[in-house]
Amino acid sequence: MPLQRLRLVNAHSGETFDGPFRDDTGPIKQAMAELSMFLRDHHSGETIAMDVGVLDFLTSVMDAVGAKSATILSAYRTRETNAMLARTTFGVADNSQHIYGRALDIRFDNRNEEAMQAARGMKRGGVGWYPHSGFFHIDTGPVRNWTLDYRALDSLLLYRDQMARRENKNVRAGRRQYQAALPGLEQSGQPLPVLANSGRPLPGMEQSGRPLVGLAHSGRRVSGSLRSGGL
């Protein structure tokens, strides 16, 4: 394999790498050590031995579109960093290839969509496209493709909100049924002599599991608190 070079900028640290990382004998040990530091987890500062395959993949994509340099947005992540991002950022995989040093999130100065299409055509691993943010992901895991933009996210959030509204509507309907099961009781103020000794639950109380404390023996009247679900 001929000499392979990379010109990279780390978006978080501002550091650069510019030089060969592979020659005709294989990966260059010193260059790979430098790249592992350059592509470290920028949250924790921890490093891993980066997979040379993902660097080869990046080189091929750059050659395909004539890109002279690439900006690295994310490379290695510790499990802790990835878990934090999964909690706070939509679309982060729990078992991301970033954890294993086999993934890069990249942005070129231009032709990013064309680069993403070229990467997918190579079928060398996973390729993700984030058009709204203008970057793409490559990894050397299983071959798979995905696209994630804010239109898809908006649709998901809309669906979630619709389900929440439907659930709230069902809760309100349940409350109305509960109130209808005790017609006129709120206004009558009459005691419940039969229920006092029967041990039967009031309609709707089966779900709450809350006892009617003191009602069975006190003969006290039921007040308007039933109207608000206070029991």
mmCIF file of C-alpha atoms in Angstrom:
data_model
loop_
_atom_site.group_PDB
_atom_site.id
_atom_site.type_symbol
_atom_site.label_atom_id
_atom_site.label_comp_id
_atom_site.label_asym_id
_atom_site.label_seq_id
_atom_site.Cartn_x
_atom_site.Cartn_y
_atom_site.Cartn_z
ATOM 1 C CA MET A 1 0.000 0.000 0.000
ATOM 2 C CA PRO A 2 1.422 3.421 -0.910
ATOM 3 C CA LEU A 3 2.105 6.120 1.661
ATOM 4 C CA GLN A 4 -1.127 7.441 3.149
ATOM 5 C CA ARG A 5 -1.416 10.892 4.698
ATOM 6 C CA LEU A 6 -4.030 12.795 6.634
ATOM 7 C CA ARG A 7 -4.522 16.477 7.349
ATOM 8 C CA LEU A 8 -6.888 16.869 10.280
ATOM 9 C CA VAL A 9 -8.169 19.543 12.662
ATOM 10 C CA ASN A 10 -9.654 18.728 16.062
ATOM 11 C CA ALA A 11 -12.778 20.892 16.440
ATOM 12 C CA HIS A 12 -12.550 20.910 20.246
ATOM 13 C CA SER A 13 -8.853 21.389 20.974
ATOM 14 C CA GLY A 14 -7.816 23.229 17.807
ATOM 15 C CA GLU A 15 -4.929 20.770 17.435
ATOM 16 C CA THR A 16 -3.855 19.570 14.008
ATOM 17 C CA PHE A 17 -2.340 16.428 12.549
ATOM 18 C CA ASP A 18 -0.618 16.635 9.183
ATOM 19 C CA GLY A 19 1.459 13.734 7.992
ATOM 20 C CA PRO A 20 1.635 10.085 6.940
ATOM 21 C CA PHE A 21 0.182 7.352 9.133
ATOM 22 C CA ARG A 22 0.781 4.314 6.896
ATOM 23 C CA ASP A 23 3.542 3.284 4.508
ATOM 24 C CA ASP A 24 4.184 0.189 2.411
ATOM 25 C CA THR A 25 5.113 -1.805 5.514
ATOM 26 C CA GLY A 26 1.944 -0.969 7.440
ATOM 27 C CA PRO A 27 0.811 1.556 10.050
ATOM 28 C CA ILE A 28 3.531 3.918 11.261
ATOM 29 C CA LYS A 29 3.827 3.323 15.008
ATOM 30 C CA GLN A 30 4.763 6.869 16.011
ATOM 31 C CA ALA A 31 2.052 8.397 13.833
ATOM 32 C CA MET A 32 -0.589 6.067 15.263
ATOM 33 C CA ALA A 33 0.427 7.061 18.793
ATOM 34 C CA GLU A 34 0.096 10.733 17.846
ATOM 35 C CA LEU A 35 -3.285 10.116 16.233
ATOM 36 C CA SER A 36 -4.550 8.269 19.298
ATOM 37 C CA MET A 37 -3.714 11.348 21.377
ATOM 38 C CA PHE A 38 -5.143 13.699 18.758
ATOM 39 C CA LEU A 39 -8.406 11.696 18.625
ATOM 40 C CA ARG A 40 -8.745 11.313 22.417
ATOM 41 C CA ASP A 41 -11.957 11.736 24.385
ATOM 42 C CA HIS A 42 -11.997 15.521 24.740
ATOM 43 C CA HIS A 43 -14.229 15.319 27.837
ATOM 44 C CA SER A 44 -11.964 13.068 29.919
ATOM 45 C CA GLY A 45 -8.632 13.275 28.099
ATOM 46 C CA GLU A 46 -8.428 9.472 27.935
ATOM 47 C CA THR A 47 -7.001 7.744 24.862
ATOM 48 C CA ILE A 48 -7.305 4.420 23.082
ATOM 49 C CA ALA A 49 -5.368 2.785 20.259
ATOM 50 C CA MET A 50 -7.428 3.991 17.298
ATOM 51 C CA ASP A 51 -8.420 1.450 14.675
ATOM 52 C CA VAL A 52 -6.239 2.054 11.622
ATOM 53 C CA GLY A 53 -9.120 0.760 9.503
ATOM 54 C CA VAL A 54 -11.278 3.802 10.249
ATOM 55 C CA LEU A 55 -8.353 6.055 9.260
ATOM 56 C CA ASP A 56 -7.997 4.106 5.999
ATOM 57 C CA PHE A 57 -11.745 4.545 5.485
ATOM 58 C CA LEU A 58 -11.457 8.302 6.017
ATOM 59 C CA THR A 59 -8.528 8.530 3.600
ATOM 60 C CA SER A 60 -10.535 6.738 0.910
ATOM 61 C CA VAL A 61 -13.522 9.053 1.383
ATOM 62 C CA MET A 62 -11.296 12.129 1.189
ATOM 63 C CA ASP A 63 -9.671 10.833 -1.997
ATOM 64 C CA ALA A 64 -13.099 10.116 -3.513
ATOM 65 C CA VAL A 65 -14.212 13.760 -3.262
ATOM 66 C CA GLY A 66 -10.825 15.464 -3.455
ATOM 67 C CA ALA A 67 -10.921 16.738 0.142
ATOM 68 C CA LYS A 68 -7.560 18.052 1.340
ATOM 69 C CA SER A 69 -8.417 18.161 5.041
ATOM 70 C CA ALA A 70 -11.095 17.107 7.516
ATOM 71 C CA THR A 71 -12.391 18.476 10.804
ATOM 72 C CA ILE A 72 -12.898 15.840 13.488
ATOM 73 C CA LEU A 73 -15.958 16.473 15.664
ATOM 74 C CA SER A 74 -15.855 13.253 17.673
ATOM 75 C CA ALA A 75 -13.584 10.204 17.757
ATOM 76 C CA TYR A 76 -12.840 8.090 20.827
ATOM 77 C CA ARG A 77 -15.312 8.243 23.729
ATOM 78 C CA THR A 78 -15.111 6.517 27.075
ATOM 79 C CA ARG A 79 -18.190 4.596 28.142
ATOM 80 C CA GLU A 80 -18.891 7.313 30.697
ATOM 81 C CA THR A 81 -18.743 10.061 28.074
ATOM 82 C CA ASN A 82 -20.911 8.066 25.687
ATOM 83 C CA ALA A 83 -23.488 7.408 28.415
ATOM 84 C CA MET A 84 -23.589 11.121 29.244
ATOM 85 C CA LEU A 85 -24.111 11.985 25.571
ATOM 86 C CA ALA A 86 -26.777 9.293 25.202
ATOM 87 C CA ARG A 87 -28.726 10.956 28.046
ATOM 88 C CA THR A 88 -28.428 14.459 26.638
ATOM 89 C CA THR A 89 -28.147 14.111 22.863
ATOM 90 C CA PHE A 90 -30.714 12.561 20.544
ATOM 91 C CA GLY A 91 -29.379 9.769 18.319
ATOM 92 C CA VAL A 92 -26.356 8.642 20.367
ATOM 93 C CA ALA A 93 -26.108 4.826 20.438
ATOM 94 C CA ASP A 94 -25.643 3.146 23.821
ATOM 95 C CA ASN A 95 -22.948 0.842 22.436
ATOM 96 C CA SER A 96 -21.418 3.267 19.943
ATOM 97 C CA GLN A 97 -18.408 2.306 17.842
ATOM 98 C CA HIS A 98 -16.796 5.467 19.256
ATOM 99 C CA ILE A 99 -16.265 3.525 22.506
ATOM 100 C CA TYR A 100 -13.915 1.145 20.701
ATOM 101 C CA GLY A 101 -11.941 3.739 18.741
ATOM 102 C CA ARG A 102 -13.567 2.605 15.507
ATOM 103 C CA ALA A 103 -15.625 5.684 14.616
ATOM 104 C CA LEU A 104 -15.196 9.283 13.489
ATOM 105 C CA ASP A 105 -17.643 12.165 13.123
ATOM 106 C CA ILE A 106 -16.316 14.358 10.330
ATOM 107 C CA ARG A 107 -16.971 17.584 8.488
ATOM 108 C CA PHE A 108 -15.296 18.710 5.269
ATOM 109 C CA ASP A 109 -15.157 22.304 4.064
ATOM 110 C CA ASN A 110 -17.626 21.337 1.325
ATOM 111 C CA ARG A 111 -19.109 18.341 -0.512
ATOM 112 C CA ASN A 112 -20.134 16.615 2.717
ATOM 113 C CA GLU A 113 -23.229 14.977 1.239
ATOM 114 C CA GLU A 114 -21.231 13.725 -1.726
ATOM 115 C CA ALA A 115 -18.608 12.358 0.677
ATOM 116 C CA MET A 116 -21.300 10.576 2.677
ATOM 117 C CA GLN A 117 -22.680 8.958 -0.485
ATOM 118 C CA ALA A 118 -19.185 7.867 -1.503
ATOM 119 C CA ALA A 119 -18.644 6.334 1.946
ATOM 120 C CA ARG A 120 -21.903 4.398 1.718
ATOM 121 C CA GLY A 121 -20.919 3.069 -1.682
ATOM 122 C CA MET A 122 -17.708 1.637 -0.242
ATOM 123 C CA LYS A 123 -19.645 -0.601 2.199
ATOM 124 C CA ARG A 124 -16.789 -0.655 4.681
ATOM 125 C CA GLY A 125 -18.856 -0.071 7.809
ATOM 126 C CA GLY A 126 -21.480 2.247 9.227
ATOM 127 C CA VAL A 127 -22.200 5.620 7.639
ATOM 128 C CA GLY A 128 -24.485 8.167 9.273
ATOM 129 C CA TRP A 129 -25.621 11.444 7.727
ATOM 130 C CA TYR A 130 -26.635 14.500 9.767
ATOM 131 C CA PRO A 131 -27.667 17.030 7.114
ATOM 132 C CA HIS A 132 -28.954 19.740 9.437
ATOM 133 C CA SER A 133 -25.661 19.801 11.326
ATOM 134 C CA GLY A 134 -23.601 19.288 8.181
ATOM 135 C CA PHE A 135 -21.447 16.324 9.185
ATOM 136 C CA PHE A 136 -21.252 12.583 8.651
ATOM 137 C CA HIS A 137 -20.160 9.564 10.688
ATOM 138 C CA ILE A 138 -18.056 6.620 9.570
ATOM 139 C CA ASP A 139 -17.086 3.490 11.466
ATOM 140 C CA THR A 140 -15.671 0.039 10.847
ATOM 141 C CA GLY A 141 -18.532 -1.821 12.507
ATOM 142 C CA PRO A 142 -21.231 -3.713 10.574
ATOM 143 C CA VAL A 143 -22.292 -2.221 7.241
ATOM 144 C CA ARG A 144 -25.364 -0.033 7.823
ATOM 145 C CA ASN A 145 -26.606 3.431 6.877
ATOM 146 C CA TRP A 146 -28.790 6.005 8.615
ATOM 147 C CA THR A 147 -29.829 9.624 8.260
ATOM 148 C CA LEU A 148 -30.859 11.803 11.174
ATOM 149 C CA ASP A 149 -32.005 15.383 10.837
ATOM 150 C CA TYR A 150 -34.280 17.712 12.763
ATOM 151 C CA ARG A 151 -37.259 16.927 10.573
ATOM 152 C CA ALA A 152 -37.122 13.324 11.772
ATOM 153 C CA LEU A 153 -36.610 14.509 15.343
ATOM 154 C CA ASP A 154 -39.562 16.900 15.075
ATOM 155 C CA SER A 155 -41.781 14.028 13.904
ATOM 156 C CA LEU A 156 -40.697 11.877 16.827
ATOM 157 C CA LEU A 157 -41.326 14.665 19.347
ATOM 158 C CA LEU A 158 -44.747 15.360 17.803
ATOM 159 C CA TYR A 159 -45.672 11.680 18.153
ATOM 160 C CA ARG A 160 -44.506 11.698 21.788
ATOM 161 C CA ASP A 161 -46.607 14.794 22.560
ATOM 162 C CA GLN A 162 -49.670 13.266 20.883
ATOM 163 C CA MET A 163 -49.325 10.126 22.993
ATOM 164 C CA ALA A 164 -48.971 12.223 26.159
ATOM 165 C CA ARG A 165 -52.136 14.186 25.315
ATOM 166 C CA ARG A 166 -54.004 10.945 24.633
ATOM 167 C CA GLU A 167 -52.901 9.534 27.987
ATOM 168 C CA ASN A 168 -54.046 12.699 29.790
ATOM 169 C CA LYS A 169 -57.397 12.494 27.997
ATOM 170 C CA ASN A 170 -57.840 8.897 29.182
ATOM 171 C CA VAL A 171 -57.064 9.938 32.759
ATOM 172 C CA ARG A 172 -59.699 12.694 32.621
ATOM 173 C CA ALA A 173 -62.250 10.260 31.184
ATOM 174 C CA GLY A 174 -61.519 7.843 34.029
ATOM 175 C CA ARG A 175 -62.155 10.569 36.577
ATOM 176 C CA ARG A 176 -65.529 11.383 34.990
ATOM 177 C CA GLN A 177 -66.537 7.708 35.121
ATOM 178 C CA TYR A 178 -65.510 7.567 38.776
ATOM 179 C CA GLN A 179 -67.640 10.602 39.616
ATOM 180 C CA ALA A 180 -70.609 9.277 37.622
ATOM 181 C CA ALA A 181 -70.501 6.040 39.637
ATOM 182 C CA LEU A 182 -71.552 7.971 42.772
ATOM 183 C CA PRO A 183 -74.534 10.046 41.522
ATOM 184 C CA GLY A 184 -75.588 12.827 43.851
ATOM 185 C CA LEU A 185 -73.387 11.656 46.707
ATOM 186 C CA GLU A 186 -71.298 14.826 46.762
ATOM 187 C CA GLN A 187 -74.364 16.965 47.397
ATOM 188 C CA SER A 188 -76.430 14.680 49.622
ATOM 189 C CA GLY A 189 -74.073 14.403 52.570
ATOM 190 C CA GLN A 190 -75.720 11.054 53.457
ATOM 191 C CA PRO A 191 -73.718 8.414 55.379
ATOM 192 C CA LEU A 192 -72.918 5.095 53.757
ATOM 193 C CA PRO A 193 -74.395 2.565 56.209
ATOM 194 C CA VAL A 194 -74.254 -0.392 53.810
ATOM 195 C CA LEU A 195 -70.713 0.188 52.623
ATOM 196 C CA ALA A 196 -69.612 0.746 56.190
ATOM 197 C CA ASN A 197 -70.016 -2.948 57.028
ATOM 198 C CA SER A 198 -69.680 -4.615 53.644
ATOM 199 C CA GLY A 199 -65.955 -4.070 53.193
ATOM 200 C CA ARG A 200 -66.592 -3.413 49.492
ATOM 201 C CA PRO A 201 -64.432 -0.746 47.824
ATOM 202 C CA LEU A 202 -65.939 2.347 46.343
ATOM 203 C CA PRO A 203 -66.070 2.232 42.505
ATOM 204 C CA GLY A 204 -62.780 3.379 41.073
ATOM 205 C CA MET A 205 -60.821 2.798 44.291
ATOM 206 C CA GLU A 206 -59.581 -0.621 43.073
ATOM 207 C CA GLN A 207 -56.760 1.082 41.212
ATOM 208 C CA SER A 208 -55.620 3.329 44.026
ATOM 209 C CA GLY A 209 -55.225 0.728 46.758
ATOM 210 C CA ARG A 210 -55.927 3.474 49.356
ATOM 211 C CA PRO A 211 -58.158 2.451 52.332
ATOM 212 C CA LEU A 212 -61.100 4.502 53.560
ATOM 213 C CA VAL A 213 -59.503 5.161 56.942
ATOM 214 C CA GLY A 214 -62.043 5.265 59.758
ATOM 215 C CA LEU A 215 -65.097 5.264 57.473
ATOM 216 C CA ALA A 216 -66.145 1.698 58.206
ATOM 217 C CA HIS A 217 -66.877 2.353 61.887
ATOM 218 C CA SER A 218 -67.265 6.094 62.263
ATOM 219 C CA GLY A 219 -70.390 6.584 60.182
ATOM 220 C CA ARG A 220 -68.943 9.939 59.131
ATOM 221 C CA ARG A 221 -70.446 11.630 56.120
ATOM 222 C CA VAL A 222 -68.615 11.743 52.806
ATOM 223 C CA SER A 223 -67.933 15.336 51.832
ATOM 224 C CA GLY A 224 -67.152 17.060 48.537
ATOM 225 C CA SER A 225 -63.598 15.701 48.620
ATOM 226 C CA LEU A 226 -64.777 12.865 46.383
ATOM 227 C CA ARG A 227 -65.245 15.407 43.626
ATOM 228 C CA SER A 228 -61.530 16.152 43.498
ATOM 229 C CA GLY A 229 -60.323 12.593 43.957
ATOM 230 C CA GLY A 230 -59.117 13.338 47.476
ATOM 231 C CA LEU A 231 -59.960 9.831 48.719
#
